[in-house]
PDB file of C-alpha atoms in Angstrom:
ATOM      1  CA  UNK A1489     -25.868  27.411   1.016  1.00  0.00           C
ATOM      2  CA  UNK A1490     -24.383  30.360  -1.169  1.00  0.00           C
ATOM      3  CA  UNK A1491     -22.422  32.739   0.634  1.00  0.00           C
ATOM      4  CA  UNK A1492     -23.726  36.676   0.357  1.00  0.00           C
ATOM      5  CA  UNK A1493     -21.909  38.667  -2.260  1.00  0.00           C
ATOM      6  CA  UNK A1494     -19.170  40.750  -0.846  1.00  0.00           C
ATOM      7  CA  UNK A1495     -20.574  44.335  -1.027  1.00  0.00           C
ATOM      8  CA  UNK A1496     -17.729  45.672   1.139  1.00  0.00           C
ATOM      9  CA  UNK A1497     -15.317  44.868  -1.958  1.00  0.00           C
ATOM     10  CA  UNK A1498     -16.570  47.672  -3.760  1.00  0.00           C
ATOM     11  CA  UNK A1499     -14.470  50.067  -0.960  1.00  0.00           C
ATOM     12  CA  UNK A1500     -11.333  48.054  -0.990  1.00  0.00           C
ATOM     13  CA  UNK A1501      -9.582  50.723  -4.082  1.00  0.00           C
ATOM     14  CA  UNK A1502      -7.726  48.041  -5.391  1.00  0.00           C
ATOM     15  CA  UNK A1503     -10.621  45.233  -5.976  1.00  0.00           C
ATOM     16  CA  UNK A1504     -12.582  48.622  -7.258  1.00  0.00           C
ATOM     17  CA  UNK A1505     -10.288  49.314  -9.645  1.00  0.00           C
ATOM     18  CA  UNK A1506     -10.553  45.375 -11.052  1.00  0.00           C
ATOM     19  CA  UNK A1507     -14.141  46.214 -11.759  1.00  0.00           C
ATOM     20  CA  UNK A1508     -13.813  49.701 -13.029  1.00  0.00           C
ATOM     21  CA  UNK A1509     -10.905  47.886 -15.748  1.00  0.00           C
ATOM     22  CA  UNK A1510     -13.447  45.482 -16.251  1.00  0.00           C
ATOM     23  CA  UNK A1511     -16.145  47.744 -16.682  1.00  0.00           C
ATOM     24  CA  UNK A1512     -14.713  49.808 -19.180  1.00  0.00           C
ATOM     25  CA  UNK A1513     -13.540  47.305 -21.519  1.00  0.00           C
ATOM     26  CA  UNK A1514     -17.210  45.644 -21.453  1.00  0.00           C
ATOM     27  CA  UNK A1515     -18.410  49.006 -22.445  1.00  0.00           C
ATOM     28  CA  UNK A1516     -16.013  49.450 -25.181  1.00  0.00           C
ATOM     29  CA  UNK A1517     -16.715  45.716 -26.800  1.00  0.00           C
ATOM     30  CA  UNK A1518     -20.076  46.000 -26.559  1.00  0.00           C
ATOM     31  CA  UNK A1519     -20.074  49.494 -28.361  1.00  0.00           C
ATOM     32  CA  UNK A1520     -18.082  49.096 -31.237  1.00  0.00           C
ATOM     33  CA  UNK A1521     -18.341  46.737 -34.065  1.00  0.00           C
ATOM     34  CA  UNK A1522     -14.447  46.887 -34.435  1.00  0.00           C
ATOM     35  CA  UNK A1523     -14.411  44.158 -31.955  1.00  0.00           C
ATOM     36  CA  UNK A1524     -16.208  42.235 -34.129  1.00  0.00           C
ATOM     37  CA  UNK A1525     -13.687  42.845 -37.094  1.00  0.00           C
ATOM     38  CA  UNK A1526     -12.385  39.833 -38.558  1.00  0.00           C
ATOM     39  CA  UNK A1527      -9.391  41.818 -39.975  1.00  0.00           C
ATOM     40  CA  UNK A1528      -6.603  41.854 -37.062  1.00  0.00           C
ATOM     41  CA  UNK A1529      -3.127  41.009 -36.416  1.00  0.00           C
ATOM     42  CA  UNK A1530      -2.111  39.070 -32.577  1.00  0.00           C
ATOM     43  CA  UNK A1531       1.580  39.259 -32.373  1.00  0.00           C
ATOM     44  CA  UNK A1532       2.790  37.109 -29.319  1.00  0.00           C
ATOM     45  CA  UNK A1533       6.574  37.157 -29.513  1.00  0.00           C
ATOM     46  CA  UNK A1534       9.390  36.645 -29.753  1.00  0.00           C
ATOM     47  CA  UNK A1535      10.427  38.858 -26.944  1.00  0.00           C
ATOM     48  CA  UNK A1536       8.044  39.775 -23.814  1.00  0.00           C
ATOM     49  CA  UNK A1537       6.010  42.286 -25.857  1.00  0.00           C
ATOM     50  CA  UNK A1538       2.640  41.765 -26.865  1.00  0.00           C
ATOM     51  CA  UNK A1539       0.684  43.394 -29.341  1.00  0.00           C
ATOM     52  CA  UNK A1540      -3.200  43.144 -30.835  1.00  0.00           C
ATOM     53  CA  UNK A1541      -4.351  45.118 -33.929  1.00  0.00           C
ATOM     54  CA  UNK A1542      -7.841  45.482 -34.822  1.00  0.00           C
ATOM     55  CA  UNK A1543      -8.915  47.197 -38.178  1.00  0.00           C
ATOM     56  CA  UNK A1544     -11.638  48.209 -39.206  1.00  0.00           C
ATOM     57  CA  UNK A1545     -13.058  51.847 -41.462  1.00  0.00           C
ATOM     58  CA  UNK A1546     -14.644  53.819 -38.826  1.00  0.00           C
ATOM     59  CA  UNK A1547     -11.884  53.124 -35.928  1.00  0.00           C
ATOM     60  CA  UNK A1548      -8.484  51.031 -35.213  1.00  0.00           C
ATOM     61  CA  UNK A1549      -7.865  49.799 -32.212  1.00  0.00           C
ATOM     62  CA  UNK A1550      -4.257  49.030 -31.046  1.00  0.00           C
ATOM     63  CA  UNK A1551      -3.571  46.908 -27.336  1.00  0.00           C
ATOM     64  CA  UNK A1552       0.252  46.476 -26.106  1.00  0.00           C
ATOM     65  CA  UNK A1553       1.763  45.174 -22.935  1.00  0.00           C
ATOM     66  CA  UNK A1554       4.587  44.258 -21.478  1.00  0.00           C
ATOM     67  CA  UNK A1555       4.691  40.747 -20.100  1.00  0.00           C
ATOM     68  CA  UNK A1556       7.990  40.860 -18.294  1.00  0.00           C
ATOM     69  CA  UNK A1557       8.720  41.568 -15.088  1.00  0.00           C
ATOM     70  CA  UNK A1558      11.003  43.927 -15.615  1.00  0.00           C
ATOM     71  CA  UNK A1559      10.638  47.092 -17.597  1.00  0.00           C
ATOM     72  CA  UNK A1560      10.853  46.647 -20.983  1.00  0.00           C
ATOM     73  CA  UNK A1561      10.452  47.882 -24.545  1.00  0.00           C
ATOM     74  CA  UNK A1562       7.190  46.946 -27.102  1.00  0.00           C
ATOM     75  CA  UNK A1563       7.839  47.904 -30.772  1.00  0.00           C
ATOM     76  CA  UNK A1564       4.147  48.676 -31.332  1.00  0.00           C
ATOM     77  CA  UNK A1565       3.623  48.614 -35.430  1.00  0.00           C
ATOM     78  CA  UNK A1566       1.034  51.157 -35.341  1.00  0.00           C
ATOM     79  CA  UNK A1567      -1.442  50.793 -38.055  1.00  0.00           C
ATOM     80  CA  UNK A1568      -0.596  54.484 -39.397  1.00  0.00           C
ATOM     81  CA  UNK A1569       0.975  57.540 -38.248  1.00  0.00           C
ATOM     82  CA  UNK A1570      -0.748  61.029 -36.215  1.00  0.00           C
ATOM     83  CA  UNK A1571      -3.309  61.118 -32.374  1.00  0.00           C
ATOM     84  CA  UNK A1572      -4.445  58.086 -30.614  1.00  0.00           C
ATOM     85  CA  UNK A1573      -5.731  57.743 -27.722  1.00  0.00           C
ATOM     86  CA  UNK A1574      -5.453  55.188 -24.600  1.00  0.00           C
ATOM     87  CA  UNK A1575      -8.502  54.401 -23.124  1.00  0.00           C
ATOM     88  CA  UNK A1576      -8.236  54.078 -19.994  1.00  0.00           C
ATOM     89  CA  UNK A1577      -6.075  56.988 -18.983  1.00  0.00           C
ATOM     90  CA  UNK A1578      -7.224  59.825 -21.442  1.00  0.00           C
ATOM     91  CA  UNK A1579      -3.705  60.426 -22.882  1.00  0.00           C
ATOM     92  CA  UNK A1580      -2.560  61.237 -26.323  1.00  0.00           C
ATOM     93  CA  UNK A1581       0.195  59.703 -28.398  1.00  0.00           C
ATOM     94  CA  UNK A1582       1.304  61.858 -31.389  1.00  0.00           C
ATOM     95  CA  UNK A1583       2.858  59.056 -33.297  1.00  0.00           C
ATOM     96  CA  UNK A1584       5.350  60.005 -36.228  1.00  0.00           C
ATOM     97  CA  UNK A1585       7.190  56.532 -36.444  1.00  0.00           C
ATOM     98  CA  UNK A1586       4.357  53.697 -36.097  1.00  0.00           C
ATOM     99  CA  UNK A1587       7.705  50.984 -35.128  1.00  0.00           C
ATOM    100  CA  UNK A1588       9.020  53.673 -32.506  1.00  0.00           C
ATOM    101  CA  UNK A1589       9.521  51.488 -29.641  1.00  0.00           C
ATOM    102  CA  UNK A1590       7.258  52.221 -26.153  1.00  0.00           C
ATOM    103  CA  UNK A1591       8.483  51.754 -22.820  1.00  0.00           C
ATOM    104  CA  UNK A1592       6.120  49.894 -20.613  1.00  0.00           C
ATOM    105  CA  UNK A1593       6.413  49.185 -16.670  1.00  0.00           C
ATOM    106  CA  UNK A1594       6.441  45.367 -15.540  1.00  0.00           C
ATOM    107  CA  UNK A1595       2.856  43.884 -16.431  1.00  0.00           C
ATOM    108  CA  UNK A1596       2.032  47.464 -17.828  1.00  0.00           C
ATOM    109  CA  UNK A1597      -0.854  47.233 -20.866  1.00  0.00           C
ATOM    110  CA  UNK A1598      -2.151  50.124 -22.824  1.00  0.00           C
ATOM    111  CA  UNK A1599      -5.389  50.222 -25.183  1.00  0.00           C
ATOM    112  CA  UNK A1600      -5.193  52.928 -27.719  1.00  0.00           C
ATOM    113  CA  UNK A1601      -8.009  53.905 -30.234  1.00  0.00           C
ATOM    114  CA  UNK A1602      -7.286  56.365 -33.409  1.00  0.00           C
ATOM    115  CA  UNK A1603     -11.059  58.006 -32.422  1.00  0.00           C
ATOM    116  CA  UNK A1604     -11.552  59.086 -29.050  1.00  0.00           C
ATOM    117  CA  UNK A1605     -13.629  57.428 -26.525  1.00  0.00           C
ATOM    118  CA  UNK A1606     -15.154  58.426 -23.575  1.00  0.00           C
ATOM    119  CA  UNK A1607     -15.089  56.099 -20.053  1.00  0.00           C
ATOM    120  CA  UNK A1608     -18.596  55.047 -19.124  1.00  0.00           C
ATOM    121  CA  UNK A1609     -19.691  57.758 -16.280  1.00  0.00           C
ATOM    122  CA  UNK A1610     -18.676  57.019 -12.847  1.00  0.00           C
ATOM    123  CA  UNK A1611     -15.635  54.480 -13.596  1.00  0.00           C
ATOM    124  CA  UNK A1612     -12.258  55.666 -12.915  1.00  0.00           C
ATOM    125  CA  UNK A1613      -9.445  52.562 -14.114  1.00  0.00           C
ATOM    126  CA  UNK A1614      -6.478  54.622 -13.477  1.00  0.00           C
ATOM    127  CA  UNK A1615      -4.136  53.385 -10.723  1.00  0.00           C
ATOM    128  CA  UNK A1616      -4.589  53.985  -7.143  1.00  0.00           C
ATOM    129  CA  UNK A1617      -2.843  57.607  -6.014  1.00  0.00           C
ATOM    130  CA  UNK A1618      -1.598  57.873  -2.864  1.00  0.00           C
ATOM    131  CA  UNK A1619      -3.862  59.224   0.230  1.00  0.00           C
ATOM    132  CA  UNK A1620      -2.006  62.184   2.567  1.00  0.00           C
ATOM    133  CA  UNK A1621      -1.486  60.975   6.275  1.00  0.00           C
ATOM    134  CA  UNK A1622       1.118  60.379   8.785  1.00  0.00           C
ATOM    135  CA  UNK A1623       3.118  58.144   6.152  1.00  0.00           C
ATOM    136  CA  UNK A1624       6.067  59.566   4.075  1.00  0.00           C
ATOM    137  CA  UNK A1625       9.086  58.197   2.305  1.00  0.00           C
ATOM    138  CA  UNK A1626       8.340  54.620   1.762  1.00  0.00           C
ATOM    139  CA  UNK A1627      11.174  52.983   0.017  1.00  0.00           C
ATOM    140  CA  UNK A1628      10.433  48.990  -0.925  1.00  0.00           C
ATOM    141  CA  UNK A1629      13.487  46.922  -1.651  1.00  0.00           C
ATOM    142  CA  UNK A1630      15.090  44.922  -3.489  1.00  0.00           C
ATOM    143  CA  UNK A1631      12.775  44.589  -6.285  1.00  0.00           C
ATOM    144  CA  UNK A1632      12.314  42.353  -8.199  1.00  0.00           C
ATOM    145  CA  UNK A1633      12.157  40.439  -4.480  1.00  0.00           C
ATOM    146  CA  UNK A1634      12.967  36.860  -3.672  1.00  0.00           C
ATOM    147  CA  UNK A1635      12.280  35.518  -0.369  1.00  0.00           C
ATOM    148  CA  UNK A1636      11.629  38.617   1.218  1.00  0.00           C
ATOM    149  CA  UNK A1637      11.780  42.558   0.743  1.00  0.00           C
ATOM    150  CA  UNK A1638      11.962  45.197   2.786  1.00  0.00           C
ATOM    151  CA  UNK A1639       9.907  48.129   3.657  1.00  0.00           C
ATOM    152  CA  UNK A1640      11.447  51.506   4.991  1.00  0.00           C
ATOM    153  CA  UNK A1641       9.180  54.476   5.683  1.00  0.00           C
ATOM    154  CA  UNK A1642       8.703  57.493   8.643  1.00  0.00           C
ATOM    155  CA  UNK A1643       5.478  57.881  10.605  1.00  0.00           C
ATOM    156  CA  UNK A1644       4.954  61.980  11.554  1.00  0.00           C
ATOM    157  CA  UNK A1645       3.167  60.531  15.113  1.00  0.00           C
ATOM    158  CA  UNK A1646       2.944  56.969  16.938  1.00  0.00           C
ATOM    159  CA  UNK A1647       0.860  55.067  14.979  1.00  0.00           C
ATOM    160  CA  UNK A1648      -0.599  51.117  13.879  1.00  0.00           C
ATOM    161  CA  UNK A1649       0.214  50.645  10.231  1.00  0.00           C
ATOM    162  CA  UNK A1650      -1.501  47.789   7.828  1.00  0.00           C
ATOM    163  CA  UNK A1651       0.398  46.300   5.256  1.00  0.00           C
ATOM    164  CA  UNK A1652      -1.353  44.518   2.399  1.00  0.00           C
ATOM    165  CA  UNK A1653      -0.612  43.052  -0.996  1.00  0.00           C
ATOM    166  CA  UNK A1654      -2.660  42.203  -3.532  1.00  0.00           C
ATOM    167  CA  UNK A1655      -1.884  40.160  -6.723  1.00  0.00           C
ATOM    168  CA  UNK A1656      -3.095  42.352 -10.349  1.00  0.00           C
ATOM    169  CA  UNK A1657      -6.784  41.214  -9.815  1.00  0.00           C
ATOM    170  CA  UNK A1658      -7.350  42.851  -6.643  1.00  0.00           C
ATOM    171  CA  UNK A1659      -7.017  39.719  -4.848  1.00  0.00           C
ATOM    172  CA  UNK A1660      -5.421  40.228  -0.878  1.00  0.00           C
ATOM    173  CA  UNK A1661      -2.715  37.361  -0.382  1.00  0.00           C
ATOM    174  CA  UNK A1662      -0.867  38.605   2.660  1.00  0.00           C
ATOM    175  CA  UNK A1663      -1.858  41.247   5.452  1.00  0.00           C
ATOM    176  CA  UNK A1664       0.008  42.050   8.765  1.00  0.00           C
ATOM    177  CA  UNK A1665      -1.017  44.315  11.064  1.00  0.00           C
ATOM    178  CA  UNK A1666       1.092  45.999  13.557  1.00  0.00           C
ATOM    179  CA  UNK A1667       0.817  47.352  16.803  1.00  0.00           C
ATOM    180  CA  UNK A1668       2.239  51.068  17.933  1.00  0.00           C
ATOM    181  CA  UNK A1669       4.671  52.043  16.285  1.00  0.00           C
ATOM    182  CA  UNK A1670       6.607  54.908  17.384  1.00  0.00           C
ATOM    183  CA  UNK A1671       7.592  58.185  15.401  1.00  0.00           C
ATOM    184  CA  UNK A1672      10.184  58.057  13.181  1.00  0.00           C
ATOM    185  CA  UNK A1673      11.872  55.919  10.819  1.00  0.00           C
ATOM    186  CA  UNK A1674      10.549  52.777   9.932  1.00  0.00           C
ATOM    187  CA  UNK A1675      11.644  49.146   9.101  1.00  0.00           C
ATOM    188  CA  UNK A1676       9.442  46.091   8.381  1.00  0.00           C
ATOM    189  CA  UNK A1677      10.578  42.724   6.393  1.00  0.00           C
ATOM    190  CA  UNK A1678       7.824  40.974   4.933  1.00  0.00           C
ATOM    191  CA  UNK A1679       8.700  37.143   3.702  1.00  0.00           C
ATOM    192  CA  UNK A1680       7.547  36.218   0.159  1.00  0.00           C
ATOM    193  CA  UNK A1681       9.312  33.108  -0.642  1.00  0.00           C
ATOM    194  CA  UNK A1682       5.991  31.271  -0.988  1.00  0.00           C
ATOM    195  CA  UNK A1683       4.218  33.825  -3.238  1.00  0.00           C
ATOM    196  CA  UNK A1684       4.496  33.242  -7.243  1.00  0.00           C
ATOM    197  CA  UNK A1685       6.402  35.098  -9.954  1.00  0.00           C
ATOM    198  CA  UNK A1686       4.785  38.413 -10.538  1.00  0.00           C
ATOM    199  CA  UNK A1687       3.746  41.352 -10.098  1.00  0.00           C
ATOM    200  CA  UNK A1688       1.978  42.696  -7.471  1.00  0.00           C
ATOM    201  CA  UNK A1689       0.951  46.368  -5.014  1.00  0.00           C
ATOM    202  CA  UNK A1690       2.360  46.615  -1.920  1.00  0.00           C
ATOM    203  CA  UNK A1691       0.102  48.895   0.405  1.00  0.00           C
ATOM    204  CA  UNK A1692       1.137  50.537   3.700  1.00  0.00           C
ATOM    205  CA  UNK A1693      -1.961  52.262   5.540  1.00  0.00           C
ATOM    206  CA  UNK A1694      -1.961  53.965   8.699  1.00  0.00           C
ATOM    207  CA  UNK A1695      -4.230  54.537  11.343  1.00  0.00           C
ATOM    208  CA  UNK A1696      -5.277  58.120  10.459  1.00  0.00           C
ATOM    209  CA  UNK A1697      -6.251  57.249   7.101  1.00  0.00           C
ATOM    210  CA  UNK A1698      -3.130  58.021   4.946  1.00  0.00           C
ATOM    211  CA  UNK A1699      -1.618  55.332   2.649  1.00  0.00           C
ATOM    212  CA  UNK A1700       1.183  54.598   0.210  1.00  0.00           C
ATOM    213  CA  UNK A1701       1.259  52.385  -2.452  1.00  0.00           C
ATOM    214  CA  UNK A1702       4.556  50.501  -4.031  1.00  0.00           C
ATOM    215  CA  UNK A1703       4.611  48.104  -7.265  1.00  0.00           C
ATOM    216  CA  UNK A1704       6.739  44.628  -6.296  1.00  0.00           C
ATOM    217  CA  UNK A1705       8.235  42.880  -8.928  1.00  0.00           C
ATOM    218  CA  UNK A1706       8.590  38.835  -7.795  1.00  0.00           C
ATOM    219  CA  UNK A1707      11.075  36.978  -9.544  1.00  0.00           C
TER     220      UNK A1707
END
C-alpha cells in the first residue's frame, strides 16, 4: 500500500526551503499573464550562463543562472535600463548598462521583475542562515572536492555533532553521526568519491541546537 506522506519534511529547513522556492514561483506563474507571453528570448550558451527573457506591456521578467560549478560571470541583456527586482530575495538592481556582466555563485539563479512583487505570506525562499550554538569556525575544504573533503570546526563544550548533505532539492544523501566529541578544535573527513558532479550544502549540527551551513562544489 501507499506509504504516509512525510509531514516531518516540512521541519527539515532545507527540504522547506524546496517547497517555499517552489511555492513562490507557482504563485508568480499563476498570477501574471507574462508567463503566458509568447514574446521571449531563451539564451542557453555558449558559456555556462543562462538567461530567459519574458516581455510583455504591463511587466518584464528577466531569469539568469549560473550553471557552472564554479563562480562565474552571466552577461544578462537586460530588456532596458533603471530598478528591478529579484523575487525571491527582495533586492534591487539599479541597472545603467543592461550587458553589465553579474557575478553568480556555483548553481546560483536569480528571477528579476521590472514591477515589484510581493512573496505569497508565510514563504520565506531565501537560503538557510546559520543557528547560534556551541559550533564556530567551520572551514570545508578543498572545494570544489573530489573523493573527499574535509571539515574543520571548534565545539565551545563536549558535544555529538550531525553532519548532513543534501543535493539542491533538499534531498539527504549522506549523514554521519558522531559520538562525544571533546572541546576544541575539530577535524572530520567525509568521503564523496561516489556522489555526482554538483553542487550541494554541507550541514554540521550540534547537540544543543546550533548549526552551520557550507556550500560544496563536486567536481
Amino acid at each position: 500500500s501507499p506509504k504516509p506522506v512525510r509531514w516531518d519534511f516540512v521541519n527539515d529547513p532545507y527540504r522547506r526551503r524546496v517547497l517555499d522556492v517552489t511555492t513562490a514561483l507557482l504563485q508568480l506563474r499563476k498570477s501574471y499573464d507574462v508567463f503566458e507571453t509568447t514574446d521571449y528570448q531563451i539564451n542557453i550558451g555558449p558559456g555556462t550562463g543562462r538567461t530567459v527573457r519574458l516581455n510583455s506591456p504591463s511587466m518584464n521578467v528577466h531569469v539568469m543562472a549560473n550553471v557552472a560549478l564554479v563562480t562565474g560571470s552571466v552577461t544578462p541583456n537586460f530588456q532596458h535600463t533603471g530598478t528591478w527586482y529579484e523575487y525571491y530575495t527582495g533586492t534591487t538592481l539599479d541597472v545603467t548598462n543592461v550587458n553589465a556582466p553579474l557575478d553568480l555563485g556555483p548553481g546560483e539563479y536569480r528571477l528579476y521583475t521590472d514591477q515589484f512583487v510581493a512573496l505569497p505570506p508565510n514563504v520565506n525562499p531565501t537560503p538557510v542562515r546559520e543557528i547560534a550554538g556551541i559550533l564556530s569556525g567551520l572551514e570545508l575544504y578543498p572545494n570544489p572536492a573530489g573523493n573527499y573533503f574535509a571539515l574543520d570546526f571548534s565545539l565551545d563544550e563536549s558535544a555529538r555533532v550531525v553532519v548532513e548533505t543534501c543535493d539542491p532539492t533538499g534531498r539527504l544523501i549522506y549523514r554521519n553521526e558522531t559520538g562525544e566529541l571533546p572541546s576544541g578544535p575539530q577535524h572530520i573527513e567525509i568521503p564523496s568519491g561516489s556522489w555526482q558532479q554538483g553542487v550541494y550544502f554541507i550541514r554540521v549540527r550540534d547537540d544543543r541546537g546550533g548549526q552551520l551551513t557550507k556550500r560544496l562544489v563536486k567536481y
